[in-house]
mmCIF file of C-alpha atoms and ligand atoms in Angstrom:
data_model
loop_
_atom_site.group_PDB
_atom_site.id
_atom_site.type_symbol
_atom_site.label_atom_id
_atom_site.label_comp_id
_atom_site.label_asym_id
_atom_site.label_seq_id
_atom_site.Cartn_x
_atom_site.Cartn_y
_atom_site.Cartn_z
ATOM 1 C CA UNK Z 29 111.257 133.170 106.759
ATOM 2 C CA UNK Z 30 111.909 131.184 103.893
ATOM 3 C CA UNK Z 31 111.557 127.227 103.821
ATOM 4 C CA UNK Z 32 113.984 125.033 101.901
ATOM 5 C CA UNK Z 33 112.123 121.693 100.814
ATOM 6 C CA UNK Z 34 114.533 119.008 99.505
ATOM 7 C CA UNK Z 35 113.210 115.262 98.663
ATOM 8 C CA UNK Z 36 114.939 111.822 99.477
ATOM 9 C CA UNK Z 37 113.100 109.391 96.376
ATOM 10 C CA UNK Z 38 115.229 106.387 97.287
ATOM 11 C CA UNK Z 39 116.134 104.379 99.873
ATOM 12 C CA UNK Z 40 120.257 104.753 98.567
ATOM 13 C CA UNK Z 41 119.233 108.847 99.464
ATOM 14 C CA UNK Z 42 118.256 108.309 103.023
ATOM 15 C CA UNK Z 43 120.863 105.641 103.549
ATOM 16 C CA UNK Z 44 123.738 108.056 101.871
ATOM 17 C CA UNK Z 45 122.153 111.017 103.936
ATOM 18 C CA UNK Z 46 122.205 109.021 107.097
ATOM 19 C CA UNK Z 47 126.028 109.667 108.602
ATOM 20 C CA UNK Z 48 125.233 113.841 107.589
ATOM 21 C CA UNK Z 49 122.253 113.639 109.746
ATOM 22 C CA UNK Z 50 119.656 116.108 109.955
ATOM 23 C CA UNK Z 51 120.705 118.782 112.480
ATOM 24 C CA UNK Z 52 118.240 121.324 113.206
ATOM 25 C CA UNK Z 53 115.673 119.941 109.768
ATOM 26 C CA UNK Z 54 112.447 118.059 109.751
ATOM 27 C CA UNK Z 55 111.942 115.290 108.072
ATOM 28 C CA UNK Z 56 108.483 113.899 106.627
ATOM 29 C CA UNK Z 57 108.645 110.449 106.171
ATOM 30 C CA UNK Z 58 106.351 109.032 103.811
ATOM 31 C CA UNK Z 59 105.615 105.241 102.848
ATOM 32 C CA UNK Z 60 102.289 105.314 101.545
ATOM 33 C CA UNK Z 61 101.593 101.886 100.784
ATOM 34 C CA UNK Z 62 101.551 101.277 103.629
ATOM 35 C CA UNK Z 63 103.813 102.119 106.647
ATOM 36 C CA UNK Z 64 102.919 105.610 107.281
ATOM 37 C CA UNK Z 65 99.021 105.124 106.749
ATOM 38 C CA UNK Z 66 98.998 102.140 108.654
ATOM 39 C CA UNK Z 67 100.602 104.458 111.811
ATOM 40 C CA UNK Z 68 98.303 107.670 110.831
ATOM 41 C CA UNK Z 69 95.071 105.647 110.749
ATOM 42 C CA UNK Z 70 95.975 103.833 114.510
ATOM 43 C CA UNK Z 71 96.112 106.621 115.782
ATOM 44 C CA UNK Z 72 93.240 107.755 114.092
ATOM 45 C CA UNK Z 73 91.637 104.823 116.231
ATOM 46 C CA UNK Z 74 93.402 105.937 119.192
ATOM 47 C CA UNK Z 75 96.436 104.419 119.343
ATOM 48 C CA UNK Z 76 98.749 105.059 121.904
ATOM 49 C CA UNK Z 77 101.494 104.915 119.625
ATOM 50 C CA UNK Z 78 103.850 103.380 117.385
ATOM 51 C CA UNK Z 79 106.952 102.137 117.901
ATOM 52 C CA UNK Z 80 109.275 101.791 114.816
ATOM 53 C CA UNK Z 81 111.940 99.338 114.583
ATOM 54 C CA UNK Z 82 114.072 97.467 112.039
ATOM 55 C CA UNK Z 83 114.087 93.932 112.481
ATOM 56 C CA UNK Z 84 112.148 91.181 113.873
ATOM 57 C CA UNK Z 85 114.113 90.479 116.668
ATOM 58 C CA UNK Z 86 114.285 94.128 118.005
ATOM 59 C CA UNK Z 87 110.425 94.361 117.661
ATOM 60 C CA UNK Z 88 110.118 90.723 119.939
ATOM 61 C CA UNK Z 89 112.720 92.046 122.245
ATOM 62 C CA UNK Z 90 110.426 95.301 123.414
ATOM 63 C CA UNK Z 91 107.325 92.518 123.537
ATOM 64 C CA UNK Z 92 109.611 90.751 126.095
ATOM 65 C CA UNK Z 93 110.575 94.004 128.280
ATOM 66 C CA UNK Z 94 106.681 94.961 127.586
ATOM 67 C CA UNK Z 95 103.981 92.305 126.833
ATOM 68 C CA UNK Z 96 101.357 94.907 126.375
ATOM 69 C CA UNK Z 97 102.884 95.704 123.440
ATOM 70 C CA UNK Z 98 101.496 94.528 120.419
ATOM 71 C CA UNK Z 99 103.232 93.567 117.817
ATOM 72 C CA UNK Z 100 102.819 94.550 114.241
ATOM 73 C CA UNK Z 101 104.312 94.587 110.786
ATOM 74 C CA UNK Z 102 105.366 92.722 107.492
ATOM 75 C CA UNK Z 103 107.306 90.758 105.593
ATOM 76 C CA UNK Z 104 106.615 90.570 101.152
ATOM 77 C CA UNK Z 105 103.555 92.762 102.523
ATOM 78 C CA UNK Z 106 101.854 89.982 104.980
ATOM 79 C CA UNK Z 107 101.643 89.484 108.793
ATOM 80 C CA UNK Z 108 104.894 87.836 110.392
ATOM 81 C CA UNK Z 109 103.906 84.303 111.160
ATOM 82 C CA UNK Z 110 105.591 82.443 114.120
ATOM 83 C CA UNK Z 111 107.862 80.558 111.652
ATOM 84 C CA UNK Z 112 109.286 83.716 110.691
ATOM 85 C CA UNK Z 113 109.652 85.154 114.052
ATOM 86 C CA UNK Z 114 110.702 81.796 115.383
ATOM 87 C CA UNK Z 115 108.682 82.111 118.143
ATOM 88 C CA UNK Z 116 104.997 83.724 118.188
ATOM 89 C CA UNK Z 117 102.487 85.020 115.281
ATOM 90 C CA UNK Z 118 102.328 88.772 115.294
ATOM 91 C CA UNK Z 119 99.288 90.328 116.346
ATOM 92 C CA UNK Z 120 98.548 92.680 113.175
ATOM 93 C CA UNK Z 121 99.785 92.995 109.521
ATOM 94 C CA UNK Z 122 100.497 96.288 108.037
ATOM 95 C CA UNK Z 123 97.293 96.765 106.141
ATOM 96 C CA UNK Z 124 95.891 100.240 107.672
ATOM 97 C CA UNK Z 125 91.841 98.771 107.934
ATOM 98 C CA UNK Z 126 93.065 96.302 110.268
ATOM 99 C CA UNK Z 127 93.740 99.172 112.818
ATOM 100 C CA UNK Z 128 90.240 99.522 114.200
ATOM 101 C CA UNK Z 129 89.780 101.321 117.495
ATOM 102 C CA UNK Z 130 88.366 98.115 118.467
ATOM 103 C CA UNK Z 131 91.868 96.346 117.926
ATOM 104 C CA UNK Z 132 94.187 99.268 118.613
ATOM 105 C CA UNK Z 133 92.529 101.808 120.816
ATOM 106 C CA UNK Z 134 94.936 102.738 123.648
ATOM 107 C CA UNK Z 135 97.540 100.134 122.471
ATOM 108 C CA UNK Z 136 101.351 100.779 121.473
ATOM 109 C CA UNK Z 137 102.449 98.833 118.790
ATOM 110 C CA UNK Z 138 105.401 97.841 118.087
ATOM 111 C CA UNK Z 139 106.159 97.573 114.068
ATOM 112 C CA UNK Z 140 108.538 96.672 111.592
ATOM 113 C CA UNK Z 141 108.194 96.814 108.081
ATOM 114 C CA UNK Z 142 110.350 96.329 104.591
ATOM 115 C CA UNK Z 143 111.355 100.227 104.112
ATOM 116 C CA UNK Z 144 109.079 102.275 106.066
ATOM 117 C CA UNK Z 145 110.388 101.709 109.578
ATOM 118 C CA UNK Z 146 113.853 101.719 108.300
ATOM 119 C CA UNK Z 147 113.244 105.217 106.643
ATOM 120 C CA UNK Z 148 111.710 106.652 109.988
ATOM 121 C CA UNK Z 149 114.839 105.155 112.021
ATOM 122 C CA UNK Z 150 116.901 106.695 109.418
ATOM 123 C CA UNK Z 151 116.145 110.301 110.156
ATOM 124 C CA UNK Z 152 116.673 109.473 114.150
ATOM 125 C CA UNK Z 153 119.558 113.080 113.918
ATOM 126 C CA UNK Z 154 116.188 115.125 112.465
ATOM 127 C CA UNK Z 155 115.012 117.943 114.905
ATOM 128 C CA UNK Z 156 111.303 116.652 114.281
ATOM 129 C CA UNK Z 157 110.101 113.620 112.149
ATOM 130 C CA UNK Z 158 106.627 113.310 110.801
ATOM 131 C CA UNK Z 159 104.915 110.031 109.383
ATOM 132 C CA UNK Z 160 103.664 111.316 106.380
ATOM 133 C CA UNK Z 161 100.478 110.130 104.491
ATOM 134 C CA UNK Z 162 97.439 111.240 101.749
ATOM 135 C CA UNK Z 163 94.851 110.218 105.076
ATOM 136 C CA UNK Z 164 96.348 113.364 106.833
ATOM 137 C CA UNK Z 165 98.295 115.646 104.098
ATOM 138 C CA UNK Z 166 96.325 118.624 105.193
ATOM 139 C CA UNK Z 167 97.249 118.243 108.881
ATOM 140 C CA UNK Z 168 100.738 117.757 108.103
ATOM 141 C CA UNK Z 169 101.279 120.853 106.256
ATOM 142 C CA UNK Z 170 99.240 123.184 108.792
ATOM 143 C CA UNK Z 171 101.538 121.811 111.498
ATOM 144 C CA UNK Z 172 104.633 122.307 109.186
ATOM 145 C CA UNK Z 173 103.521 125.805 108.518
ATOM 146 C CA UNK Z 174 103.082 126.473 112.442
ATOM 147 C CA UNK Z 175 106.548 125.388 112.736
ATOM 148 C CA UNK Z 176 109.874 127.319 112.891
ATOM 149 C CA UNK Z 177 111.948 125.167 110.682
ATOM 150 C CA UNK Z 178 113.782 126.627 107.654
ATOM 151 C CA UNK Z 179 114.271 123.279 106.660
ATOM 152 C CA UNK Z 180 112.577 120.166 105.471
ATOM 153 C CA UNK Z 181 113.530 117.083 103.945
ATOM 154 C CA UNK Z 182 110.708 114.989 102.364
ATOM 155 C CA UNK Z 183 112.207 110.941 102.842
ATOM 156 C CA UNK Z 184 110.517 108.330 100.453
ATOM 157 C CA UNK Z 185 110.985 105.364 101.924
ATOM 158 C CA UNK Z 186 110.503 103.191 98.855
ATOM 159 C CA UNK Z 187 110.294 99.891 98.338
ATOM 160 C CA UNK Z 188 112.907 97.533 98.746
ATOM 161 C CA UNK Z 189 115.998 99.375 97.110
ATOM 162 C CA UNK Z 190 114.069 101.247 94.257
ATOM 163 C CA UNK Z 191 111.683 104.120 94.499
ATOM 164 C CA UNK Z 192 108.331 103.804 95.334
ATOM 165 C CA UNK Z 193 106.465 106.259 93.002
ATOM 166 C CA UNK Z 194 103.469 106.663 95.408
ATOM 167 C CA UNK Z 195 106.085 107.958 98.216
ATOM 168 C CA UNK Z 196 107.330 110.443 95.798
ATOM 169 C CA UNK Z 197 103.527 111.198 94.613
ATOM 170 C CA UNK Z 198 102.673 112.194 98.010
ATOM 171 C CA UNK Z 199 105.713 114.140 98.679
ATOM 172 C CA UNK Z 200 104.725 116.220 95.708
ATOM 173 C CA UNK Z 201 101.352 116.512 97.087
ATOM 174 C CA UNK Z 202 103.079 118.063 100.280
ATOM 175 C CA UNK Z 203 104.981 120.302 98.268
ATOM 176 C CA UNK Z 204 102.013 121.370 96.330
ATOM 177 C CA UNK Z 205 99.864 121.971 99.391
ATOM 178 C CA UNK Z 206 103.340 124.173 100.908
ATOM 179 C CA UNK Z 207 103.789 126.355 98.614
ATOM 180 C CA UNK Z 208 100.355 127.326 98.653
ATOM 181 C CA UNK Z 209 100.323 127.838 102.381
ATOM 182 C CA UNK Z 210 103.968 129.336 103.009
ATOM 183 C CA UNK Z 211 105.317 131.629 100.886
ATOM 184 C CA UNK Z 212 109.073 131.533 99.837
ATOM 185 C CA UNK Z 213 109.768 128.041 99.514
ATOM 186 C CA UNK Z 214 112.801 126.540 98.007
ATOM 187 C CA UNK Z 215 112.342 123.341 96.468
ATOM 188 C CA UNK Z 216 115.245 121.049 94.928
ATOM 189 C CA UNK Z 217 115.577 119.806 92.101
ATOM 190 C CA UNK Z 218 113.876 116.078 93.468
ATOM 191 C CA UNK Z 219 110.980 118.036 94.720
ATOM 192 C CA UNK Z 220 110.480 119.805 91.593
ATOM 193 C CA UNK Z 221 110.199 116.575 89.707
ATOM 194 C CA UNK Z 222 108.007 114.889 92.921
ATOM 195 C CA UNK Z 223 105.495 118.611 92.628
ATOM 196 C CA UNK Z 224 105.178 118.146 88.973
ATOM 197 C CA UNK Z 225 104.800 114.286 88.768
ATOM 198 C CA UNK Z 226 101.875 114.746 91.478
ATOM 199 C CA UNK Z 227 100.337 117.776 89.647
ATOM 200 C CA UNK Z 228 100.319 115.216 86.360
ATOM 201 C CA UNK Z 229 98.638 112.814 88.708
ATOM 202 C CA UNK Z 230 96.531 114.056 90.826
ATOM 203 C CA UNK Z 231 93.109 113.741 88.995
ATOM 204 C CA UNK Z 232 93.315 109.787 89.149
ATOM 205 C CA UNK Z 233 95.527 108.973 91.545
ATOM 206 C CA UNK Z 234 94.423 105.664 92.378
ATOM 207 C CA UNK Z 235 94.943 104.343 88.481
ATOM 208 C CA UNK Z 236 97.563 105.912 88.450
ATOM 209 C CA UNK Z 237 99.501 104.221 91.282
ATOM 210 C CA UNK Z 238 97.641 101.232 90.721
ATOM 211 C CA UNK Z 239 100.714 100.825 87.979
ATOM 212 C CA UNK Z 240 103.042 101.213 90.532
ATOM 213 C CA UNK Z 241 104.939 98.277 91.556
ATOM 214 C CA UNK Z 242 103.267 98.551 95.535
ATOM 215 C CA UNK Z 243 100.335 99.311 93.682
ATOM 216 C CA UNK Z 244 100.140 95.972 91.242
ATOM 217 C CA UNK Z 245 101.568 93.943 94.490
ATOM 218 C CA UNK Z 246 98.936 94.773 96.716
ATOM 219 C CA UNK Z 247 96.295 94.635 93.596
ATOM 220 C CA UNK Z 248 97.341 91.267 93.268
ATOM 221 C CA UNK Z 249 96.121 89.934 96.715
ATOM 222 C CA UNK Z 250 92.551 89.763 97.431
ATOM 223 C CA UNK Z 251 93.132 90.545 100.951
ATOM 224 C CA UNK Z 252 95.043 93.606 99.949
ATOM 225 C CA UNK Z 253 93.984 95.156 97.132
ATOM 226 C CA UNK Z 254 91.777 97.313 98.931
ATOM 227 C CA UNK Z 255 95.070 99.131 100.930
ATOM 228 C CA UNK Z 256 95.429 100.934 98.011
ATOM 229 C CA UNK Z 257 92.479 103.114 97.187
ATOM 230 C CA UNK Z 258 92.236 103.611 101.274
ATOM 231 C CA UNK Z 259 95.693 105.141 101.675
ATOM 232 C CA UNK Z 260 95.454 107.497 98.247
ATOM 233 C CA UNK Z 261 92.340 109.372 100.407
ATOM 234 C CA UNK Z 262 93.255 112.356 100.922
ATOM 235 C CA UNK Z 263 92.968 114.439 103.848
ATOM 236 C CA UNK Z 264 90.764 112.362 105.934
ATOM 237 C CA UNK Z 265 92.529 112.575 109.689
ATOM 238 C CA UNK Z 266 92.930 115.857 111.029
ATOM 239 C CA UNK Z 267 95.940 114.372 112.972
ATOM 240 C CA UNK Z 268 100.212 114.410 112.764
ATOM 241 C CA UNK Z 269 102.332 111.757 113.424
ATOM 242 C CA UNK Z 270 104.901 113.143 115.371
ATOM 243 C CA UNK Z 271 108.195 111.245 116.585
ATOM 244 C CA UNK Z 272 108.066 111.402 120.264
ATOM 245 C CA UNK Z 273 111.022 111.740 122.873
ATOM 246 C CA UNK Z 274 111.065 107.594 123.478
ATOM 247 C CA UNK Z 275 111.127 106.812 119.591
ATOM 248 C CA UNK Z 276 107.528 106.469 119.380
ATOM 249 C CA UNK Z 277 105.036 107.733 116.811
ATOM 250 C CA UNK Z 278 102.155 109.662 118.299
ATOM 251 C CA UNK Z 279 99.536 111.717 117.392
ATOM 252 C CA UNK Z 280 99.118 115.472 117.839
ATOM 253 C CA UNK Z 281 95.901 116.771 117.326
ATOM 254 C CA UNK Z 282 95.033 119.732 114.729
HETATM 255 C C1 MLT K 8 107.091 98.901 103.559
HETATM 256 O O1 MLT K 8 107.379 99.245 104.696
HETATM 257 O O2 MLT K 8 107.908 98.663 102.655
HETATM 258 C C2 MLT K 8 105.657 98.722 103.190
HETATM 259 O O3 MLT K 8 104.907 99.265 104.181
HETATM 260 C C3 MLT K 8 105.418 97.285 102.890
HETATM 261 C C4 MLT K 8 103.952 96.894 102.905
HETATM 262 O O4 MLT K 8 103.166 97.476 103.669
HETATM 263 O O5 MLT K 8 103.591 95.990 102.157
#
């Protein structure tokens, strides 16, 4: 069975594709730095889950209806303070190595972030959404191949309203590692340019998107700078991020 593979680079793509939907596809969302990673490496830790929203407000209004919930995310890449909130401090910030199984282990956490929780809500019409991620690439694409879908639709969710080049980077990388595994795939033109740009890449990726606009932001930051050479491993959970029935983000096992 063949497998179309079409990529979403910007957040004006997903936004555009939105009112179409996704009937019957799967969509692989990716925010690299640091969204998806952040999500793949709790529940690497054991988290229960993650809950993706888009604003503040919705994220303190499941904390109300559940105070178990922890409550996660950024704003211009740091933890939301109470000031922001307008009420309490959030618990964690979106930087994937605070997500011990110490902090996170059996926890659901509710999140919102600049683009990457937008871009998961986004594909809420998709038959299956994936968090996508370098930390479990390999997973990802056995699961895909496992799958029945003739359809996929790689969504890069960017960074504010431009393109994120480590998104589309790692959306190549998919590519790349899909074609090798399934035979007959049908890439469009956007995933042609995301397989060759990570092909050109892929021996340093961490200079490479080190230029990148997430890349120089988080570089910037002493607290931060480390994100990015964590979230450009590759292939170190042997887990999928898989959209579950009540919204959440969990974990299936490969
Ligand atoms: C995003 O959602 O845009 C990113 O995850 C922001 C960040 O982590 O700094």
């Amino acid at each position: 069975m063949s497998l179309s593979i079409e990529v979403l680079a910007s957040p004006a793509e997903y936004q555009a594709r939105a009112p179409q939907g996704y009937a019957g596809q799967a969509c692989v969302v990716f925010d690299v730095l640091r969204a998806t990673s952040v999500m793949v490496t709790g529940l690497a830790n054991g988290a229960a889950g993650f809950l993706p929203v888009a604003e503040i407000s919705e994220a303190l209004a499941w904390h109300q209806k559940e105070p178990t919930l922890l409550l996660a995310g950024e704003r211009e890449g740091l933890r939301i303070t109470a000031a922001q909130s307008g009420s309490v401090e959030f618990d964690l910030g979106n930087s994937p190595r605070e997500y011990t199984a110490a902090r996170v282990h059996g926890r659901t956490i509710v999140t919102t972030t600049t683009n990457g929780t937008r871009a998961l809500r986004s594909c809420a019409t998709a038959e299956l959404v994936l968090a996508g991620a370098f930390l479990n690439l390999g997973a990802t694409v056995r699961w895909l191949v496992g799958q029945s879908f003739q359809s996929v639709v790689l969504v890069c969710a960017g960074t504010g309203e431009s393109v994120a080049f480590e998104d589309v980077l790692c959306a190549g990388a998919l590519c790349d590692q899909l074609t090798k595994a399934k035979r007959d795939c049908h890439l469009d033109d956007a995933a042609l340019l995301a397989w060759r740009a990570y092909r050109e890449a892929a021996s340093d990726l961490v200079a490479v998107v080190s230029a990148s606009k997430n890349g120089r932001r988080l570089s910037a930051n002493p607290e931060l700078r480390d994100d990015v050479a964590f979230c450009l491993r590759q292939d170190v959970f042997d887990l999928v991020g898989v959209r579950a029935d009540d919204g959440a983000i969990r974990a299936v096992r490969i």
